[in-house]
PDB file of C-alpha atoms and ligand atoms in Angstrom:
ATOM      1  CA  UNK A   1      -0.300   0.139   0.144  1.00 64.00           C
ATOM      2  CA  UNK A   2       1.372   3.365  -0.768  1.00 87.00           C
ATOM      3  CA  UNK A   3       2.053   5.241   2.457  1.00 89.00           C
ATOM      4  CA  UNK A   4      -0.591   8.049   1.595  1.00 96.00           C
ATOM      5  CA  UNK A   5      -3.468   5.512   0.702  1.00 97.00           C
ATOM      6  CA  UNK A   6      -4.451   5.503   4.501  1.00 98.00           C
ATOM      7  CA  UNK A   7      -5.147   9.327   4.311  1.00 98.00           C
ATOM      8  CA  UNK A   8      -7.036   9.455   1.143  1.00 98.00           C
ATOM      9  CA  UNK A   9     -10.850   9.625   1.080  1.00 98.00           C
ATOM     10  CA  UNK A  10     -13.548  11.095   3.528  1.00 98.00           C
ATOM     11  CA  UNK A  11     -12.168  12.217   6.936  1.00 98.00           C
ATOM     12  CA  UNK A  12     -14.450  13.811   9.258  1.00 98.00           C
ATOM     13  CA  UNK A  13     -13.439  16.286  11.603  1.00 98.00           C
ATOM     14  CA  UNK A  14     -14.279  14.684  15.270  1.00 98.00           C
ATOM     15  CA  UNK A  15     -16.580  16.944  17.468  1.00 98.00           C
ATOM     16  CA  UNK A  16     -16.059  17.614  21.021  1.00 98.00           C
ATOM     17  CA  UNK A  17     -17.979  15.268  23.404  1.00 98.00           C
ATOM     18  CA  UNK A  18     -19.464  16.482  26.444  1.00 98.00           C
ATOM     19  CA  UNK A  19     -21.495  15.278  29.394  1.00 98.00           C
ATOM     20  CA  UNK A  20     -24.100  17.280  30.993  1.00 96.00           C
ATOM     21  CA  UNK A  21     -21.922  19.389  32.974  1.00 96.00           C
ATOM     22  CA  UNK A  22     -19.834  20.142  29.793  1.00 96.00           C
ATOM     23  CA  UNK A  23     -16.973  17.880  30.574  1.00 98.00           C
ATOM     24  CA  UNK A  24     -15.369  15.839  28.129  1.00 98.00           C
ATOM     25  CA  UNK A  25     -17.188  12.420  28.012  1.00 98.00           C
ATOM     26  CA  UNK A  26     -14.957   9.284  27.439  1.00 98.00           C
ATOM     27  CA  UNK A  27     -18.170   7.246  26.722  1.00 98.00           C
ATOM     28  CA  UNK A  28     -19.515   9.750  24.204  1.00 98.00           C
ATOM     29  CA  UNK A  29     -15.909   9.878  22.505  1.00 98.00           C
ATOM     30  CA  UNK A  30     -16.219   6.100  22.029  1.00 98.00           C
ATOM     31  CA  UNK A  31     -19.809   6.075  20.846  1.00 98.00           C
ATOM     32  CA  UNK A  32     -18.782   8.703  18.252  1.00 98.00           C
ATOM     33  CA  UNK A  33     -15.838   7.136  17.252  1.00 98.00           C
ATOM     34  CA  UNK A  34     -17.934   3.954  16.614  1.00 98.00           C
ATOM     35  CA  UNK A  35     -20.776   5.867  14.657  1.00 98.00           C
ATOM     36  CA  UNK A  36     -18.091   6.890  12.049  1.00 98.00           C
ATOM     37  CA  UNK A  37     -16.659   3.444  11.781  1.00 98.00           C
ATOM     38  CA  UNK A  38     -20.084   2.254  11.391  1.00 98.00           C
ATOM     39  CA  UNK A  39     -20.491   4.921   8.619  1.00 98.00           C
ATOM     40  CA  UNK A  40     -17.660   3.640   6.692  1.00 98.00           C
ATOM     41  CA  UNK A  41     -15.432   6.732   6.527  1.00 98.00           C
ATOM     42  CA  UNK A  42     -11.538   6.415   5.994  1.00 98.00           C
ATOM     43  CA  UNK A  43     -10.572   8.128   9.445  1.00 98.00           C
ATOM     44  CA  UNK A  44     -11.202  10.892  11.739  1.00 98.00           C
ATOM     45  CA  UNK A  45      -9.523  14.286  12.330  1.00 98.00           C
ATOM     46  CA  UNK A  46      -9.244  14.969  16.054  1.00 98.00           C
ATOM     47  CA  UNK A  47      -9.066  17.944  18.279  1.00 98.00           C
ATOM     48  CA  UNK A  48      -9.082  20.330  15.374  1.00 97.00           C
ATOM     49  CA  UNK A  49     -11.619  23.392  15.046  1.00 96.00           C
ATOM     50  CA  UNK A  50     -14.495  21.045  15.236  1.00 98.00           C
ATOM     51  CA  UNK A  51     -13.189  19.319  18.371  1.00 98.00           C
ATOM     52  CA  UNK A  52     -13.041  22.812  20.186  1.00 98.00           C
ATOM     53  CA  UNK A  53      -9.428  22.464  20.673  1.00 96.00           C
ATOM     54  CA  UNK A  54      -9.167  26.085  21.421  1.00 95.00           C
ATOM     55  CA  UNK A  55     -11.206  25.637  24.186  1.00 97.00           C
ATOM     56  CA  UNK A  56      -9.843  22.569  25.764  1.00 98.00           C
ATOM     57  CA  UNK A  57      -7.248  21.790  28.278  1.00 98.00           C
ATOM     58  CA  UNK A  58      -4.165  19.456  27.459  1.00 98.00           C
ATOM     59  CA  UNK A  59      -5.873  16.894  29.842  1.00 98.00           C
ATOM     60  CA  UNK A  60      -9.176  17.132  27.983  1.00 98.00           C
ATOM     61  CA  UNK A  61      -7.347  16.425  24.710  1.00 98.00           C
ATOM     62  CA  UNK A  62      -5.564  13.627  26.016  1.00 98.00           C
ATOM     63  CA  UNK A  63      -8.755  12.011  27.342  1.00 98.00           C
ATOM     64  CA  UNK A  64     -10.242  12.556  24.103  1.00 98.00           C
ATOM     65  CA  UNK A  65      -7.541  10.865  21.861  1.00 98.00           C
ATOM     66  CA  UNK A  66      -7.197   8.174  24.394  1.00 98.00           C
ATOM     67  CA  UNK A  67     -10.637   7.241  24.119  1.00 98.00           C
ATOM     68  CA  UNK A  68     -10.869   7.511  19.831  1.00 98.00           C
ATOM     69  CA  UNK A  69      -7.938   5.385  19.739  1.00 98.00           C
ATOM     70  CA  UNK A  70      -9.557   2.786  21.966  1.00 98.00           C
ATOM     71  CA  UNK A  71     -12.157   2.369  19.751  1.00 98.00           C
ATOM     72  CA  UNK A  72     -10.573   3.365  16.209  1.00 98.00           C
ATOM     73  CA  UNK A  73      -7.405   1.261  16.441  1.00 95.00           C
ATOM     74  CA  UNK A  74      -6.730  -0.738  13.277  1.00 95.00           C
ATOM     75  CA  UNK A  75     -10.132   0.530  12.075  1.00 98.00           C
ATOM     76  CA  UNK A  76      -9.783   4.371  11.256  1.00 98.00           C
ATOM     77  CA  UNK A  77      -7.009   6.401  10.332  1.00 98.00           C
ATOM     78  CA  UNK A  78      -6.482   8.793  13.099  1.00 98.00           C
ATOM     79  CA  UNK A  79      -5.068  12.324  12.564  1.00 98.00           C
ATOM     80  CA  UNK A  80      -4.813  14.265  15.951  1.00 98.00           C
ATOM     81  CA  UNK A  81      -4.317  17.940  15.924  1.00 98.00           C
ATOM     82  CA  UNK A  82      -2.101  18.829  18.857  1.00 98.00           C
ATOM     83  CA  UNK A  83      -1.615  22.785  18.573  1.00 98.00           C
ATOM     84  CA  UNK A  84      -1.901  24.603  21.844  1.00 97.00           C
ATOM     85  CA  UNK A  85      -0.615  27.866  20.789  1.00 92.00           C
ATOM     86  CA  UNK A  86       2.554  27.128  22.880  1.00 97.00           C
ATOM     87  CA  UNK A  87       5.350  25.045  22.021  1.00 98.00           C
ATOM     88  CA  UNK A  88       5.712  22.957  25.535  1.00 98.00           C
ATOM     89  CA  UNK A  89       2.038  21.974  25.691  1.00 98.00           C
ATOM     90  CA  UNK A  90       1.810  21.240  21.709  1.00 98.00           C
ATOM     91  CA  UNK A  91       4.884  19.082  22.284  1.00 98.00           C
ATOM     92  CA  UNK A  92       3.553  17.220  25.113  1.00 98.00           C
ATOM     93  CA  UNK A  93       0.116  16.419  23.188  1.00 98.00           C
ATOM     94  CA  UNK A  94       2.373  15.197  20.122  1.00 98.00           C
ATOM     95  CA  UNK A  95       4.526  12.718  22.531  1.00 98.00           C
ATOM     96  CA  UNK A  96       0.967  11.560  24.219  1.00 98.00           C
ATOM     97  CA  UNK A  97      -0.690  11.139  20.558  1.00 98.00           C
ATOM     98  CA  UNK A  98       2.306   8.998  19.334  1.00 98.00           C
ATOM     99  CA  UNK A  99       2.108   6.918  22.548  1.00 98.00           C
ATOM    100  CA  UNK A 100      -1.482   6.235  21.602  1.00 98.00           C
ATOM    101  CA  UNK A 101      -0.739   5.252  18.074  1.00 98.00           C
ATOM    102  CA  UNK A 102      -2.108   7.952  16.000  1.00 98.00           C
ATOM    103  CA  UNK A 103      -1.098   7.979  12.370  1.00 98.00           C
ATOM    104  CA  UNK A 104      -0.466  11.443  12.146  1.00 98.00           C
ATOM    105  CA  UNK A 105      -0.448  14.724  14.215  1.00 98.00           C
ATOM    106  CA  UNK A 106      -1.419  18.033  12.893  1.00 98.00           C
ATOM    107  CA  UNK A 107      -0.861  21.686  13.894  1.00 98.00           C
ATOM    108  CA  UNK A 108      -2.069  25.218  12.887  1.00 98.00           C
ATOM    109  CA  UNK A 109       0.604  27.904  13.256  1.00 97.00           C
ATOM    110  CA  UNK A 110       0.934  29.847  16.386  1.00 96.00           C
ATOM    111  CA  UNK A 111      -1.841  32.372  16.744  1.00 94.00           C
ATOM    112  CA  UNK A 112      -2.146  35.953  18.311  1.00 92.00           C
ATOM    113  CA  UNK A 113       1.515  37.403  17.701  1.00 93.00           C
ATOM    114  CA  UNK A 114       2.456  37.573  14.131  1.00 93.00           C
ATOM    115  CA  UNK A 115       5.367  35.511  14.168  1.00 96.00           C
ATOM    116  CA  UNK A 116       8.283  35.320  11.276  1.00 97.00           C
ATOM    117  CA  UNK A 117       8.105  32.186   9.375  1.00 97.00           C
ATOM    118  CA  UNK A 118      11.619  31.007  10.933  1.00 98.00           C
ATOM    119  CA  UNK A 119       9.396  31.027  14.235  1.00 98.00           C
ATOM    120  CA  UNK A 120       6.593  29.055  12.954  1.00 98.00           C
ATOM    121  CA  UNK A 121       9.186  26.566  11.265  1.00 98.00           C
ATOM    122  CA  UNK A 122      10.634  26.164  14.546  1.00 98.00           C
ATOM    123  CA  UNK A 123       7.283  25.837  16.422  1.00 98.00           C
ATOM    124  CA  UNK A 124       6.173  22.987  13.676  1.00 98.00           C
ATOM    125  CA  UNK A 125       9.697  21.071  14.040  1.00 98.00           C
ATOM    126  CA  UNK A 126       9.790  21.130  17.655  1.00 98.00           C
ATOM    127  CA  UNK A 127       6.201  19.546  17.913  1.00 98.00           C
ATOM    128  CA  UNK A 128       7.232  17.254  15.224  1.00 98.00           C
ATOM    129  CA  UNK A 129      10.435  15.996  16.970  1.00 98.00           C
ATOM    130  CA  UNK A 130       8.477  15.228  19.897  1.00 98.00           C
ATOM    131  CA  UNK A 131       6.385  12.493  17.836  1.00 98.00           C
ATOM    132  CA  UNK A 132       9.392  11.296  15.838  1.00 98.00           C
ATOM    133  CA  UNK A 133       7.630   8.177  14.447  1.00 98.00           C
ATOM    134  CA  UNK A 134       4.516   9.950  13.279  1.00 98.00           C
ATOM    135  CA  UNK A 135       3.423  11.807  10.165  1.00 98.00           C
ATOM    136  CA  UNK A 136       3.204  15.499  10.560  1.00 98.00           C
ATOM    137  CA  UNK A 137       0.351  17.493   8.610  1.00 98.00           C
ATOM    138  CA  UNK A 138       0.413  21.299   8.344  1.00 98.00           C
ATOM    139  CA  UNK A 139      -3.278  22.722   9.218  1.00 97.00           C
ATOM    140  CA  UNK A 140      -3.628  25.900   7.055  1.00 97.00           C
ATOM    141  CA  UNK A 141      -6.601  27.779   8.034  1.00 96.00           C
ATOM    142  CA  UNK A 142      -5.638  31.687   7.538  1.00 95.00           C
ATOM    143  CA  UNK A 143      -9.059  32.907   8.208  1.00 94.00           C
ATOM    144  CA  UNK A 144      -8.985  31.535  11.584  1.00 93.00           C
ATOM    145  CA  UNK A 145      -5.310  31.301  12.533  1.00 93.00           C
ATOM    146  CA  UNK A 146      -4.292  34.776  10.973  1.00 92.00           C
ATOM    147  CA  UNK A 147      -1.437  33.373   9.214  1.00 93.00           C
ATOM    148  CA  UNK A 148      -1.191  31.544   5.909  1.00 95.00           C
ATOM    149  CA  UNK A 149       1.060  29.048   4.596  1.00 97.00           C
ATOM    150  CA  UNK A 150       3.205  30.333   2.184  1.00 97.00           C
ATOM    151  CA  UNK A 151       5.155  28.497  -0.380  1.00 98.00           C
ATOM    152  CA  UNK A 152       8.700  29.495   1.227  1.00 98.00           C
ATOM    153  CA  UNK A 153       7.170  28.035   4.586  1.00 98.00           C
ATOM    154  CA  UNK A 154       6.364  25.048   2.888  1.00 98.00           C
ATOM    155  CA  UNK A 155       9.343  24.597   1.218  1.00 98.00           C
ATOM    156  CA  UNK A 156      11.201  25.079   4.543  1.00 98.00           C
ATOM    157  CA  UNK A 157       8.945  22.194   6.415  1.00 98.00           C
ATOM    158  CA  UNK A 158       9.416  19.896   3.328  1.00 98.00           C
ATOM    159  CA  UNK A 159      13.047  19.379   4.695  1.00 98.00           C
ATOM    160  CA  UNK A 160      11.268  17.417   7.413  1.00 98.00           C
ATOM    161  CA  UNK A 161      10.554  14.171   6.297  1.00 98.00           C
ATOM    162  CA  UNK A 162       7.770  13.653   8.577  1.00 98.00           C
ATOM    163  CA  UNK A 163       5.890  16.140   6.765  1.00 98.00           C
ATOM    164  CA  UNK A 164       3.422  14.467   4.526  1.00 98.00           C
ATOM    165  CA  UNK A 165       0.441  16.832   3.917  1.00 98.00           C
ATOM    166  CA  UNK A 166      -1.107  20.270   4.258  1.00 98.00           C
ATOM    167  CA  UNK A 167      -4.986  20.065   5.358  1.00 98.00           C
ATOM    168  CA  UNK A 168      -5.967  23.249   3.474  1.00 98.00           C
ATOM    169  CA  UNK A 169      -8.910  25.300   4.817  1.00 96.00           C
ATOM    170  CA  UNK A 170      -8.088  28.342   2.889  1.00 96.00           C
ATOM    171  CA  UNK A 171     -10.872  29.125   0.325  1.00 96.00           C
ATOM    172  CA  UNK A 172      -9.017  29.490  -3.094  1.00 96.00           C
ATOM    173  CA  UNK A 173      -8.920  25.931  -4.446  1.00 97.00           C
ATOM    174  CA  UNK A 174      -5.947  26.928  -6.228  1.00 97.00           C
ATOM    175  CA  UNK A 175      -3.833  26.598  -2.943  1.00 98.00           C
ATOM    176  CA  UNK A 176      -4.457  22.997  -3.276  1.00 98.00           C
ATOM    177  CA  UNK A 177      -2.938  22.830  -6.641  1.00 98.00           C
ATOM    178  CA  UNK A 178       0.080  25.040  -5.585  1.00 98.00           C
ATOM    179  CA  UNK A 179       0.628  23.030  -2.269  1.00 98.00           C
ATOM    180  CA  UNK A 180       0.471  19.671  -4.196  1.00 98.00           C
ATOM    181  CA  UNK A 181       2.567  20.759  -6.811  1.00 97.00           C
ATOM    182  CA  UNK A 182       5.395  21.972  -4.219  1.00 97.00           C
ATOM    183  CA  UNK A 183       4.919  18.719  -2.252  1.00 97.00           C
ATOM    184  CA  UNK A 184       5.788  16.500  -4.878  1.00 95.00           C
ATOM    185  CA  UNK A 185       4.454  12.584  -5.434  1.00 93.00           C
ATOM    186  CA  UNK A 186       5.168  11.741  -1.761  1.00 94.00           C
ATOM    187  CA  UNK A 187       2.811  14.383  -0.340  1.00 97.00           C
ATOM    188  CA  UNK A 188      -0.925  15.173  -0.343  1.00 98.00           C
ATOM    189  CA  UNK A 189      -3.401  17.957   0.418  1.00 98.00           C
ATOM    190  CA  UNK A 190      -6.786  17.646   2.103  1.00 98.00           C
ATOM    191  CA  UNK A 191      -9.634  19.744   1.241  1.00 98.00           C
ATOM    192  CA  UNK A 192     -10.979  21.889   4.028  1.00 98.00           C
ATOM    193  CA  UNK A 193     -13.648  23.995   2.786  1.00 98.00           C
ATOM    194  CA  UNK A 194     -16.852  21.235   2.696  1.00 98.00           C
ATOM    195  CA  UNK A 195     -18.672  23.565   0.557  1.00 98.00           C
ATOM    196  CA  UNK A 196     -16.175  22.895  -2.342  1.00 98.00           C
ATOM    197  CA  UNK A 197     -15.272  19.412  -1.558  1.00 98.00           C
ATOM    198  CA  UNK A 198     -15.649  18.214  -5.133  1.00 98.00           C
ATOM    199  CA  UNK A 199     -13.714  21.419  -6.466  1.00 98.00           C
ATOM    200  CA  UNK A 200     -10.826  20.548  -4.040  1.00 98.00           C
ATOM    201  CA  UNK A 201     -10.752  16.994  -5.117  1.00 98.00           C
ATOM    202  CA  UNK A 202     -10.568  17.915  -8.544  1.00 97.00           C
ATOM    203  CA  UNK A 203      -7.720  20.461  -8.025  1.00 97.00           C
ATOM    204  CA  UNK A 204      -5.642  17.776  -6.803  1.00 97.00           C
ATOM    205  CA  UNK A 205      -6.852  16.915  -2.976  1.00 98.00           C
ATOM    206  CA  UNK A 206      -6.701  13.205  -2.566  1.00 97.00           C
ATOM    207  CA  UNK A 207      -9.163  13.540   0.511  1.00 96.00           C
ATOM    208  CA  UNK A 208     -11.233  15.811   2.518  1.00 98.00           C
ATOM    209  CA  UNK A 209     -11.364  16.690   6.356  1.00 98.00           C
ATOM    210  CA  UNK A 210     -14.429  18.729   7.063  1.00 98.00           C
ATOM    211  CA  UNK A 211     -16.373  19.994  10.074  1.00 98.00           C
ATOM    212  CA  UNK A 212     -19.720  19.311   8.610  1.00 98.00           C
ATOM    213  CA  UNK A 213     -18.796  15.577   7.342  1.00 98.00           C
ATOM    214  CA  UNK A 214     -20.104  14.069  10.769  1.00 98.00           C
ATOM    215  CA  UNK A 215     -23.807  15.301  10.092  1.00 98.00           C
ATOM    216  CA  UNK A 216     -24.055  13.514   6.759  1.00 98.00           C
ATOM    217  CA  UNK A 217     -21.108  11.177   6.052  1.00 98.00           C
ATOM    218  CA  UNK A 218     -22.830   9.398   3.398  1.00 98.00           C
ATOM    219  CA  UNK A 219     -23.375  12.238   1.346  1.00 98.00           C
ATOM    220  CA  UNK A 220     -19.785  13.140   1.248  1.00 98.00           C
ATOM    221  CA  UNK A 221     -18.972   9.491   0.931  1.00 98.00           C
ATOM    222  CA  UNK A 222     -21.079   9.787  -2.142  1.00 98.00           C
ATOM    223  CA  UNK A 223     -19.562  13.028  -3.545  1.00 98.00           C
ATOM    224  CA  UNK A 224     -15.972  11.191  -3.333  1.00 98.00           C
ATOM    225  CA  UNK A 225     -17.517   8.225  -5.102  1.00 98.00           C
ATOM    226  CA  UNK A 226     -18.907  10.265  -7.921  1.00 98.00           C
ATOM    227  CA  UNK A 227     -15.555  12.302  -8.282  1.00 98.00           C
ATOM    228  CA  UNK A 228     -13.369   8.992  -8.330  1.00 98.00           C
ATOM    229  CA  UNK A 229     -15.979   7.641 -11.090  1.00 98.00           C
ATOM    230  CA  UNK A 230     -15.673  11.003 -13.023  1.00 98.00           C
ATOM    231  CA  UNK A 231     -19.632  11.625 -12.887  1.00 98.00           C
ATOM    232  CA  UNK A 232     -19.132  15.137 -12.371  1.00 98.00           C
ATOM    233  CA  UNK A 233     -22.581  16.595 -13.115  1.00 98.00           C
ATOM    234  CA  UNK A 234     -23.874  14.320 -10.397  1.00 98.00           C
ATOM    235  CA  UNK A 235     -21.411  15.280  -8.272  1.00 98.00           C
ATOM    236  CA  UNK A 236     -21.967  19.011  -8.609  1.00 98.00           C
ATOM    237  CA  UNK A 237     -25.821  18.607  -8.171  1.00 98.00           C
ATOM    238  CA  UNK A 238     -24.885  16.477  -4.514  1.00 98.00           C
ATOM    239  CA  UNK A 239     -22.648  19.370  -3.758  1.00 98.00           C
ATOM    240  CA  UNK A 240     -25.406  22.105  -4.137  1.00 98.00           C
ATOM    241  CA  UNK A 241     -27.576  19.816  -1.997  1.00 98.00           C
ATOM    242  CA  UNK A 242     -24.857  19.505   0.675  1.00 98.00           C
ATOM    243  CA  UNK A 243     -24.244  23.197   0.590  1.00 98.00           C
ATOM    244  CA  UNK A 244     -27.935  24.125   1.132  1.00 98.00           C
ATOM    245  CA  UNK A 245     -27.540  21.696   4.297  1.00 98.00           C
ATOM    246  CA  UNK A 246     -24.474  23.517   5.696  1.00 98.00           C
ATOM    247  CA  UNK A 247     -26.100  26.709   5.203  1.00 98.00           C
ATOM    248  CA  UNK A 248     -29.073  25.598   7.225  1.00 98.00           C
ATOM    249  CA  UNK A 249     -26.732  24.309   9.924  1.00 98.00           C
ATOM    250  CA  UNK A 250     -25.034  27.908  10.011  1.00 98.00           C
ATOM    251  CA  UNK A 251     -28.354  29.785  10.050  1.00 98.00           C
ATOM    252  CA  UNK A 252     -29.133  29.432  13.932  1.00 98.00           C
ATOM    253  CA  UNK A 253     -28.521  31.758  16.801  1.00 98.00           C
ATOM    254  CA  UNK A 254     -26.302  28.860  18.212  1.00 98.00           C
ATOM    255  CA  UNK A 255     -22.880  27.768  16.811  1.00 98.00           C
ATOM    256  CA  UNK A 256     -22.793  25.394  13.907  1.00 98.00           C
ATOM    257  CA  UNK A 257     -21.472  22.686  16.073  1.00 98.00           C
ATOM    258  CA  UNK A 258     -24.093  22.775  18.515  1.00 98.00           C
ATOM    259  CA  UNK A 259     -26.559  22.712  15.433  1.00 98.00           C
ATOM    260  CA  UNK A 260     -24.744  19.505  14.028  1.00 98.00           C
ATOM    261  CA  UNK A 261     -24.591  17.887  17.542  1.00 98.00           C
ATOM    262  CA  UNK A 262     -28.629  18.408  17.478  1.00 98.00           C
ATOM    263  CA  UNK A 263     -28.944  16.883  14.087  1.00 98.00           C
ATOM    264  CA  UNK A 264     -26.975  13.877  15.294  1.00 98.00           C
ATOM    265  CA  UNK A 265     -29.263  13.491  18.074  1.00 98.00           C
ATOM    266  CA  UNK A 266     -32.440  13.634  15.914  1.00 98.00           C
ATOM    267  CA  UNK A 267     -31.145  11.506  13.013  1.00 98.00           C
ATOM    268  CA  UNK A 268     -28.926   9.097  14.759  1.00 98.00           C
ATOM    269  CA  UNK A 269     -29.997   8.794  18.469  1.00 98.00           C
ATOM    270  CA  UNK A 270     -26.337   9.742  19.278  1.00 98.00           C
ATOM    271  CA  UNK A 271     -26.138  12.390  22.081  1.00 98.00           C
ATOM    272  CA  UNK A 272     -22.612  13.927  22.438  1.00 98.00           C
ATOM    273  CA  UNK A 273     -23.768  17.027  24.534  1.00 98.00           C
ATOM    274  CA  UNK A 274     -23.592  20.555  23.031  1.00 98.00           C
ATOM    275  CA  UNK A 275     -20.865  23.049  22.647  1.00 98.00           C
ATOM    276  CA  UNK A 276     -18.423  24.642  25.501  1.00 97.00           C
ATOM    277  CA  UNK A 277     -18.555  28.455  26.148  1.00 97.00           C
ATOM    278  CA  UNK A 278     -17.661  31.002  24.678  1.00 97.00           C
ATOM    279  CA  UNK A 279     -19.435  29.165  21.807  1.00 98.00           C
ATOM    280  CA  UNK A 280     -23.010  29.628  22.187  1.00 98.00           C
ATOM    281  CA  UNK A 281     -25.397  26.566  22.465  1.00 98.00           C
ATOM    282  CA  UNK A 282     -28.906  26.462  20.794  1.00 98.00           C
ATOM    283  CA  UNK A 283     -31.756  28.550  21.733  1.00 98.00           C
ATOM    284  CA  UNK A 284     -35.374  27.516  21.667  1.00 97.00           C
ATOM    285  CA  UNK A 285     -35.947  28.551  18.163  1.00 97.00           C
ATOM    286  CA  UNK A 286     -32.918  27.115  16.967  1.00 98.00           C
ATOM    287  CA  UNK A 287     -34.578  23.415  17.498  1.00 98.00           C
ATOM    288  CA  UNK A 288     -36.774  24.073  14.584  1.00 98.00           C
ATOM    289  CA  UNK A 289     -34.030  24.689  12.378  1.00 98.00           C
ATOM    290  CA  UNK A 290     -31.949  21.767  13.591  1.00 98.00           C
ATOM    291  CA  UNK A 291     -35.083  19.745  12.700  1.00 98.00           C
ATOM    292  CA  UNK A 292     -35.005  21.178   9.305  1.00 98.00           C
ATOM    293  CA  UNK A 293     -31.559  20.352   8.807  1.00 98.00           C
ATOM    294  CA  UNK A 294     -32.139  16.701  10.101  1.00 98.00           C
ATOM    295  CA  UNK A 295     -34.904  16.428   7.477  1.00 98.00           C
ATOM    296  CA  UNK A 296     -32.751  17.888   4.663  1.00 98.00           C
ATOM    297  CA  UNK A 297     -29.997  15.137   5.569  1.00 98.00           C
ATOM    298  CA  UNK A 298     -32.525  12.554   5.711  1.00 98.00           C
ATOM    299  CA  UNK A 299     -34.020  13.594   2.120  1.00 98.00           C
ATOM    300  CA  UNK A 300     -30.758  13.925   0.554  1.00 98.00           C
ATOM    301  CA  UNK A 301     -29.568  10.515   1.625  1.00 98.00           C
ATOM    302  CA  UNK A 302     -32.727   8.995   0.542  1.00 98.00           C
ATOM    303  CA  UNK A 303     -32.198  10.624  -2.746  1.00 98.00           C
ATOM    304  CA  UNK A 304     -28.473   9.848  -3.553  1.00 98.00           C
ATOM    305  CA  UNK A 305     -27.761   6.721  -1.374  1.00 97.00           C
ATOM    306  CA  UNK A 306     -30.494   4.628  -1.924  1.00 87.00           C
TER     307      UNK A 306
HETATM  308  C1  SI3 B   1     -13.180  27.515   8.783  1.00 60.73           C
HETATM  309  C2  SI3 B   1     -13.824  26.061   9.251  1.00 60.73           C
HETATM  310  O1  SI3 B   1     -14.189  25.733  10.213  1.00 60.73           O
HETATM  311  N1  SI3 B   1     -13.592  25.055   8.270  1.00 60.73           N
HETATM  312  C3  SI3 B   1     -13.809  23.822   8.502  1.00 60.73           C
HETATM  313  C4  SI3 B   1     -14.905  23.175   7.364  1.00 60.73           C
HETATM  314  O2  SI3 B   1     -15.227  21.850   7.532  1.00 60.73           O
HETATM  315  C5  SI3 B   1     -16.071  24.302   7.551  1.00 60.73           C
HETATM  316  O3  SI3 B   1     -16.823  24.067   9.025  1.00 60.73           O
HETATM  317  C6  SI3 B   1     -17.420  23.712   6.646  1.00 60.73           C
HETATM  318  O4  SI3 B   1     -16.783  24.115   5.536  1.00 60.73           O
HETATM  319  C7  SI3 B   1     -18.431  24.800   6.892  1.00 60.73           C
HETATM  320  O5  SI3 B   1     -18.072  25.917   6.592  1.00 60.73           O
HETATM  321  C8  SI3 B   1     -12.513  22.633   8.475  1.00 60.73           C
HETATM  322  O6  SI3 B   1     -11.909  22.840   7.491  1.00 60.73           O
HETATM  323  C9  SI3 B   1     -12.217  22.757   9.902  1.00 60.73           C
HETATM  324  C10 SI3 B   1     -11.713  21.259  10.484  1.00 60.73           C
HETATM  325  O7  SI3 B   1     -11.778  20.548   9.523  1.00 60.73           O
HETATM  326  C11 SI3 B   1     -11.525  21.192  11.844  1.00 60.73           C
HETATM  327  O8  SI3 B   1     -10.154  21.220  12.221  1.00 60.73           O
HETATM  328  O9  SI3 B   1     -12.308  20.561  12.537  1.00 60.73           O
END
């Protein structure tokens, strides 16, 4: 098997799983992991944006990845985002993730201060050195991190043989082509924006990592299948329907992840709690939106995946 094959396909970003008191729930982490195995996705991307990493402690994140691995080992490819905005804690999480047996670790650049590229490279390489037997994925999400991956920074990072991919959440699909060309054959790019999943795949992303996949994994698996089969018109129609669902998920007063968790509760009977403050949970009026979104998912699954 090509060493990148295990990363190619549909990789949902894993949601933060909380109990009734808002604490990370090991049982719910395990239940969500099993849900993804049952749906037939390629892997999961843990502790990233969708995992609310920015609002979780080092300990919360350790509990999350330990419980994912307890269920996923040998069944899913697991990429664990370990960035904590300081090198020390990020290295600790990298070491821990490797000890749990993840396939890859990932990291955004440090946020808040605008650091020079050599500082970002040093940060990423220190994190990678703490997991010396584990692949490393650069997480490019400039609209949230405030720093974009440049071609010169990528060239610098390519000197580290563990750097195997960019998870690209910038909006221009051309970035995917640029990163893939610079990365070469032993390198891959993941599509980040779910709204342009098929475009990213066409521009060279061999897989996708996305925050809304979990609410409708069947639809992204189908979109991936259509792209592979070169059925582009069908893929486009499906992508448009997916996008309508995403707009609905984003139309509430509460945060999109709270909405997705409600959709999972309605459609799958899967309870993984809500979101952690400062993210806003659902208000009364949002429940009707969640119901509509859940029904849209059901209708689309019946239409495309029967
Ligand atoms: C900016 C942003 O949050 N992008 C999301 C998308 O999946 C996004 O939620 C989706 O396209 C809906 O806008 C992902 O790239 C993030 C992600 O995969 C993660 O780390 O959880």
